[in-house]
Amino acid sequence: MIKSLGYAAKHSFSRMKPLEFERAEAGPDEVQIDVLYCGVCHSDIHQVENDWSNTVYPCMPGHEVVGRVVAVGNGVTRHAVGDLVGVGCMIDSCRACEPCHEGDEHHCEGHNSWLATYNGPMKPAAMTDDGVNTYGADNTYGGYSNSLVVNEDFVLKIPSNIPIEAAAPILCAGVTTFSPLRHWGVKSGDKVGIVGLGGLGHMAVKLAVAMGADVTVFTTDKDKIEPAKALGASEVVIEGDKDAFRKLELSFDFILSTIPEKHKVDPFITLLKRNATYCACGALDQIPGYNNQELIMHRRSLAGSLIGSIKETQDVLDFCAEHHVAPDVQVIDIQDINDAYKKVKNEDVRFRYVIDMASLKREMEDA
């Protein structure tokens, strides 16, 4: 067993604190990773606070992980000791269902859905119809720790020209926005709307601009107008500006919402062209009622998108390397994680916190 240390919450109302635990050593098809950096995702906060009613405690978040391979099983062929690698939202899936066979592991239809990097399977055994736990464990501990052990098929290669600390958010915020942009065929010349300008939203802007799209950002925060333009947006619209919305009716090829909470979609439906799509990738809450007539009259679509596949995650890493795209990050020590959570909730970060896990190693040395 590998003696490990991380930061975890023991209850929905508790602060993140150090937690000693053990990981099993790398099996034949697994790699052991020394964690160097880990991004702070808004979903980490949702999970810690049990906003989705599926959290298993202790909860040790972290699914934007960049590190160095320090050991490999005797069957590993894709990675070697010394490789710089990444781990995103998943560390396994059932491998047997139709989505898994088609390369959509993030839509796994096995008993427990895919195995999350932290907080166990997407559906813990107690929440399944038959109580079956495919993976043999009700909980997993994520990247707010000094080490990870992951099956090699779910480990990504980090291109050498992406700054190590900036690579971390690409593994969630990057693929979560890249996947719908590519799935709905965003291309050069398309008019694309991005709703929200946080960790996901700012990556969506950068990726859509790199794809050649004309990007408009929708935000409730006037302080984000200049940052949005600096990221490449050609226009910024303040939500609630009825005149601005009226002028944009029937003009968008695609709108992507990155807001992590429930919000009204009605104002955006009328902005879509005929056959165009509004896609939500940030919120897991119920969508408030909308006017279905507006969908029917112009054959518009409402859609959703969940993270992305392993292939898409590698694709977005390679795309970012090719187009020199990287998230804007603020590096913090693990000891500052509770304060960081407060600032994320208050939208006081530009645009993604990334934990330097060397701070955890110093804590281990001082213990």
Coordinates of C-alpha atoms in Angstrom, one line a residue:
M1 CA 0.0 0.0 0.0
I2 CA 1.0 3.6 -0.6
K3 CA 0.8 5.9 2.3
S4 CA -0.8 9.1 1.0
L5 CA -1.9 12.5 2.2
G6 CA -4.6 14.8 0.8
Y7 CA -7.2 17.4 1.7
A8 CA -10.7 16.3 2.3
A9 CA -14.1 17.3 3.8
K10 CA -15.7 14.9 6.3
H11 CA -19.1 16.5 6.1
S12 CA -21.1 18.9 3.9
F13 CA -20.6 21.6 6.4
S14 CA -16.9 21.0 7.3
R15 CA -13.7 22.7 6.0
M16 CA -11.2 20.9 3.9
K17 CA -8.5 19.5 6.1
P18 CA -5.5 17.1 5.8
L19 CA -6.4 13.4 5.6
E20 CA -3.9 10.5 5.7
F21 CA -5.0 7.4 3.7
E22 CA -3.6 4.6 1.7
R23 CA -3.8 3.8 -2.0
A24 CA -3.3 0.3 -3.5
E25 CA 0.0 0.0 -5.5
A26 CA -0.2 0.0 -9.3
G27 CA -1.7 -3.2 -10.7
P28 CA -0.6 -4.7 -14.0
D29 CA -2.4 -2.1 -16.2
E30 CA -2.0 0.9 -13.9
V31 CA 0.3 3.8 -13.4
Q32 CA 1.3 5.6 -10.2
I33 CA 1.4 9.3 -10.5
D34 CA 3.2 11.9 -8.4
V35 CA 0.7 14.8 -8.4
L36 CA 2.2 18.2 -9.3
Y37 CA -0.8 20.4 -10.0
C38 CA -4.6 20.1 -9.5
G39 CA -7.2 22.5 -10.8
V40 CA -10.1 23.7 -8.6
C41 CA -13.4 23.1 -10.4
H42 CA -16.8 24.5 -9.3
S43 CA -18.1 20.9 -9.2
D44 CA -15.6 20.3 -6.4
I45 CA -17.5 22.7 -4.3
H46 CA -20.9 21.2 -5.3
Q47 CA -19.6 17.8 -4.3
V48 CA -18.0 18.9 -1.0
E49 CA -21.3 20.6 -0.1
N50 CA -23.4 17.7 -1.3
D51 CA -25.4 19.9 -3.6
W52 CA -26.2 17.0 -5.9
S53 CA -27.1 14.6 -3.0
N54 CA -24.6 11.9 -4.1
T55 CA -21.5 12.8 -2.1
V56 CA -19.7 10.1 -0.2
Y57 CA -17.5 11.3 2.7
P58 CA -14.7 11.8 3.3
C59 CA -14.8 13.7 0.0
M60 CA -11.3 14.4 -1.5
P61 CA -11.9 16.4 -4.7
G62 CA -9.6 16.9 -7.7
H63 CA -10.2 15.8 -11.3
E64 CA -7.9 18.2 -13.1
V65 CA -4.7 16.4 -12.3
V66 CA -1.2 16.8 -13.8
G67 CA 1.7 14.8 -12.6
R68 CA 4.7 12.6 -13.3
V69 CA 4.6 8.8 -13.7
V70 CA 6.7 7.2 -10.9
A71 CA 5.8 3.6 -11.3
V72 CA 4.0 1.4 -13.9
G73 CA 2.5 -2.1 -13.8
N74 CA 4.1 -4.9 -15.9
G75 CA 1.4 -4.7 -18.5
V76 CA 1.5 -1.0 -19.1
T77 CA 2.4 0.0 -22.7
R78 CA 1.1 3.6 -23.1
H79 CA 3.1 5.4 -20.4
A80 CA 6.5 5.2 -18.9
V81 CA 8.2 6.3 -15.7
G82 CA 9.1 10.0 -16.1
D83 CA 6.2 10.8 -18.4
L84 CA 4.2 14.0 -17.8
V85 CA 0.6 12.9 -17.7
G86 CA -2.9 14.1 -16.8
V87 CA -6.1 12.6 -15.2
G88 CA -9.5 14.1 -15.8
C89 CA -12.9 13.3 -14.4
M90 CA -12.9 9.5 -15.0
I91 CA -10.5 6.7 -14.0
D92 CA -12.6 3.8 -15.4
S93 CA -15.9 2.7 -16.9
C94 CA -17.7 -0.6 -17.4
R95 CA -16.0 -1.1 -20.8
A96 CA -18.9 -3.4 -21.8
C97 CA -21.9 -1.1 -22.7
E98 CA -22.6 0.5 -26.1
P99 CA -21.3 4.0 -25.2
C100 CA -18.1 2.5 -23.8
H101 CA -17.6 0.5 -27.0
E102 CA -18.2 3.6 -29.1
G103 CA -15.7 5.7 -27.2
D104 CA -18.2 7.6 -25.0
E105 CA -17.1 6.4 -21.6
H106 CA -18.6 9.5 -20.0
H107 CA -22.0 8.2 -21.0
C108 CA -21.3 4.7 -19.6
E109 CA -24.6 2.8 -19.0
G110 CA -23.1 0.2 -16.7
H111 CA -24.6 -0.4 -13.2
N112 CA -22.7 2.6 -11.7
S113 CA -22.0 4.7 -14.8
W114 CA -18.4 5.7 -15.1
L115 CA -16.0 5.7 -12.2
A116 CA -15.3 9.2 -11.0
T117 CA -11.7 10.3 -10.1
Y118 CA -13.2 11.2 -6.8
N119 CA -16.4 10.6 -4.9
G120 CA -16.6 7.1 -6.3
P121 CA -18.9 5.9 -9.1
M122 CA -21.3 8.4 -10.6
K123 CA -24.0 6.2 -9.1
P124 CA -22.9 4.7 -5.7
A125 CA -24.1 1.2 -5.2
A126 CA -26.7 2.3 -2.7
M127 CA -28.3 4.5 -5.4
T128 CA -28.6 1.8 -8.1
D129 CA -31.7 -0.3 -8.6
D130 CA -29.9 -3.6 -7.7
G131 CA -27.3 -2.3 -5.2
V132 CA -24.5 -3.6 -7.4
N133 CA -21.2 -1.8 -7.2
T134 CA -19.3 -2.7 -10.4
Y135 CA -16.0 -1.2 -9.2
G136 CA -15.6 -2.8 -5.8
A137 CA -15.4 0.5 -3.9
D138 CA -18.0 3.1 -2.8
N139 CA -15.5 6.0 -2.8
T140 CA -12.4 7.2 -4.6
Y141 CA -10.0 10.0 -3.6
G142 CA -9.0 12.6 -6.1
G143 CA -6.2 14.9 -7.0
Y144 CA -6.1 17.1 -3.9
S145 CA -3.4 14.5 -2.9
N146 CA 0.2 13.7 -3.4
S147 CA -0.4 10.6 -5.5
L148 CA -2.9 8.8 -7.8
V149 CA -3.1 5.3 -9.2
V150 CA -5.0 5.0 -12.4
N151 CA -5.6 2.5 -15.2
E152 CA -3.4 3.5 -18.1
D153 CA -6.4 3.8 -20.5
F154 CA -7.7 6.8 -18.6
V155 CA -4.3 8.6 -18.4
L156 CA -3.6 11.4 -20.8
K157 CA -0.4 12.7 -22.4
I158 CA 0.4 16.3 -21.7
P159 CA 2.0 18.1 -24.7
S160 CA 5.3 19.6 -23.9
N161 CA 4.5 23.2 -25.0
I162 CA 1.5 23.6 -22.6
P163 CA 2.6 25.2 -19.2
I164 CA 2.3 22.4 -16.7
E165 CA 0.1 24.4 -14.2
A166 CA -2.1 25.6 -17.1
A167 CA -2.6 22.1 -18.4
A168 CA -4.6 21.0 -15.4
P169 CA -8.0 22.8 -16.1
I170 CA -7.9 21.6 -19.7
L171 CA -8.7 18.1 -18.3
C172 CA -12.2 19.3 -17.2
A173 CA -13.0 22.9 -18.1
G174 CA -11.2 22.4 -21.5
V175 CA -12.9 19.1 -22.5
T176 CA -16.3 20.1 -21.1
T177 CA -16.5 23.0 -23.5
F178 CA -14.5 21.5 -26.4
S179 CA -16.8 18.5 -26.6
P180 CA -20.0 20.4 -27.4
L181 CA -18.3 22.9 -29.6
R182 CA -16.9 20.1 -31.7
H183 CA -20.0 17.8 -31.5
W184 CA -22.2 20.6 -32.9
G185 CA -19.7 21.4 -35.6
V186 CA -18.6 24.9 -34.7
K187 CA -16.5 26.1 -37.5
S188 CA -14.8 29.2 -38.9
G189 CA -17.3 32.0 -39.5
D190 CA -20.0 30.7 -37.1
K191 CA -21.6 33.1 -34.7
V192 CA -21.3 31.5 -31.2
G193 CA -22.6 32.7 -27.9
I194 CA -21.0 31.8 -24.6
V195 CA -23.2 32.3 -21.5
G196 CA -21.1 32.9 -18.4
L197 CA -17.4 33.8 -18.1
G198 CA -16.0 31.6 -15.3
G199 CA -13.6 28.7 -15.4
L200 CA -15.6 26.9 -18.2
G201 CA -16.7 30.1 -20.0
H202 CA -13.3 31.6 -20.5
M203 CA -12.1 28.3 -21.9
A204 CA -15.1 28.1 -24.2
V205 CA -14.3 31.6 -25.5
K206 CA -10.7 30.7 -26.2
L207 CA -11.5 27.4 -27.9
A208 CA -14.3 28.9 -30.0
V209 CA -12.1 31.7 -31.2
A210 CA -9.3 29.3 -32.0
M211 CA -11.9 27.4 -34.1
G212 CA -12.5 30.6 -36.1
A213 CA -15.9 31.5 -34.6
D214 CA -17.2 35.0 -34.0
V215 CA -17.8 34.9 -30.2
T216 CA -20.3 36.9 -28.1
V217 CA -20.1 36.6 -24.3
F218 CA -23.3 36.9 -22.2
T219 CA -22.6 37.9 -18.6
T220 CA -24.4 39.5 -15.6
D221 CA -21.1 41.2 -14.5
K222 CA -20.0 44.4 -16.1
D223 CA -16.5 43.9 -14.7
K224 CA -16.1 41.0 -17.1
I225 CA -16.6 43.0 -20.3
E226 CA -13.0 43.9 -20.8
P227 CA -11.7 40.5 -19.7
A228 CA -14.0 38.8 -22.2
K229 CA -12.8 41.0 -25.0
A230 CA -9.2 40.3 -24.0
L231 CA -10.0 36.6 -24.4
G232 CA -11.1 37.2 -28.0
A233 CA -14.8 37.9 -27.8
S234 CA -16.0 40.4 -30.4
E235 CA -19.0 41.4 -28.4
V236 CA -20.1 41.3 -24.7
V237 CA -23.8 41.5 -23.8
I238 CA -25.1 42.1 -20.2
E239 CA -28.0 39.8 -19.4
G240 CA -31.2 41.7 -19.0
D241 CA -30.4 44.2 -21.7
K242 CA -33.6 43.7 -23.7
D243 CA -32.5 46.0 -26.5
A244 CA -29.3 44.2 -27.1
F245 CA -31.1 40.8 -27.0
R246 CA -33.7 42.1 -29.5
K247 CA -31.0 43.1 -32.0
L248 CA -29.4 39.7 -31.8
E249 CA -32.6 37.6 -32.5
L250 CA -32.1 34.8 -35.1
S251 CA -28.4 35.4 -35.4
F252 CA -26.5 32.6 -33.5
D253 CA -25.4 29.3 -35.0
F254 CA -24.7 27.9 -31.5
I255 CA -25.0 29.0 -27.9
L256 CA -23.1 27.3 -25.1
S257 CA -24.1 27.9 -21.5
T258 CA -21.4 27.4 -18.9
I259 CA -23.3 28.7 -15.9
P260 CA -23.0 26.1 -13.0
E261 CA -26.5 26.8 -11.6
K262 CA -30.1 26.8 -12.8
H263 CA -30.9 29.8 -15.0
K264 CA -33.5 30.9 -17.5
V265 CA -33.0 29.8 -21.1
D266 CA -35.9 31.6 -22.7
P267 CA -34.0 34.8 -23.4
F268 CA -31.4 32.9 -25.4
I269 CA -33.8 30.7 -27.5
T270 CA -34.9 33.6 -29.6
L271 CA -31.3 34.4 -30.5
L272 CA -30.8 31.1 -32.3
K273 CA -31.0 30.8 -36.0
R274 CA -33.2 28.2 -37.6
N275 CA -31.9 24.7 -36.9
A276 CA -29.5 26.1 -34.3
T277 CA -28.8 24.7 -30.8
Y278 CA -28.6 26.0 -27.2
C279 CA -26.5 23.6 -25.2
A280 CA -26.0 23.6 -21.4
C281 CA -22.8 22.1 -20.0
G282 CA -22.4 23.8 -16.7
A283 CA -25.5 23.1 -14.7
L284 CA -26.9 19.8 -13.4
D285 CA -30.0 21.5 -12.0
Q286 CA -33.5 21.5 -13.6
I287 CA -34.0 24.1 -16.3
P288 CA -36.9 26.5 -15.6
G289 CA -39.9 26.4 -18.0
Y290 CA -39.4 27.7 -21.5
N291 CA -41.6 28.6 -24.5
N292 CA -41.7 25.5 -26.6
Q293 CA -43.3 27.5 -29.5
E294 CA -40.0 29.3 -29.9
L295 CA -38.3 26.0 -30.5
I296 CA -40.9 24.6 -32.8
M297 CA -41.3 27.7 -35.1
H298 CA -37.6 27.7 -36.1
R299 CA -36.7 24.0 -35.5
R300 CA -34.3 25.0 -32.7
S301 CA -32.9 22.6 -30.2
L302 CA -32.1 22.5 -26.5
A303 CA -29.3 20.2 -25.6
G304 CA -26.9 19.2 -22.9
S305 CA -23.3 18.0 -22.8
L306 CA -21.4 16.1 -20.1
I307 CA -17.6 16.5 -19.8
G308 CA -16.1 14.5 -22.7
S309 CA -14.6 11.2 -23.6
I310 CA -11.0 10.1 -23.0
K311 CA -10.3 10.6 -26.7
E312 CA -11.9 14.1 -26.7
T313 CA -9.7 14.9 -23.6
Q314 CA -6.6 14.0 -25.5
D315 CA -7.9 15.8 -28.6
V316 CA -8.4 19.1 -26.7
L317 CA -5.0 18.9 -25.1
D318 CA -3.5 18.5 -28.6
F319 CA -5.7 21.2 -30.0
C320 CA -4.6 23.6 -27.2
A321 CA -1.0 22.8 -27.9
E322 CA -1.4 23.3 -31.6
H323 CA -3.3 26.6 -31.3
H324 CA -1.4 27.9 -28.3
V325 CA -4.5 28.0 -26.1
A326 CA -4.2 27.8 -22.3
P327 CA -6.5 28.7 -19.5
D328 CA -5.9 31.7 -17.3
V329 CA -4.9 30.4 -13.9
Q330 CA -4.0 31.6 -10.4
V331 CA -1.7 29.2 -8.6
I332 CA -2.4 28.6 -4.9
D333 CA -1.1 26.5 -2.0
I334 CA -3.3 23.6 -0.8
Q335 CA -3.5 25.3 2.6
D336 CA -5.5 28.1 0.9
I337 CA -8.2 25.8 -0.5
N338 CA -11.0 26.9 1.8
D339 CA -10.5 30.5 1.0
A340 CA -10.3 29.7 -2.7
Y341 CA -13.7 27.9 -2.4
K342 CA -15.3 31.1 -1.0
K343 CA -13.7 33.2 -3.8
V344 CA -14.9 30.8 -6.5
K345 CA -18.5 31.0 -5.1
N346 CA -18.2 34.8 -5.2
E347 CA -16.8 34.7 -8.8
D348 CA -13.6 36.3 -7.5
V349 CA -11.1 34.4 -9.6
R350 CA -9.7 35.0 -13.1
F351 CA -10.4 32.3 -14.1
R352 CA -9.3 29.1 -12.6
Y353 CA -7.4 28.3 -9.4
V354 CA -4.7 25.6 -9.7
I355 CA -3.2 24.0 -6.6
D356 CA 0.6 23.7 -6.5
M357 CA 0.9 20.3 -4.8
A358 CA 4.5 21.0 -3.7
S359 CA 2.7 22.9 -0.9
L360 CA 1.3 19.5 0.3
K361 CA 4.7 17.9 0.1
R362 CA 6.1 20.6 2.3
E363 CA 3.3 19.9 4.8
M364 CA 4.3 16.2 4.7
E365 CA 7.9 17.1 5.4
D366 CA 7.0 19.3 8.3
A367 CA 4.8 16.7 9.9

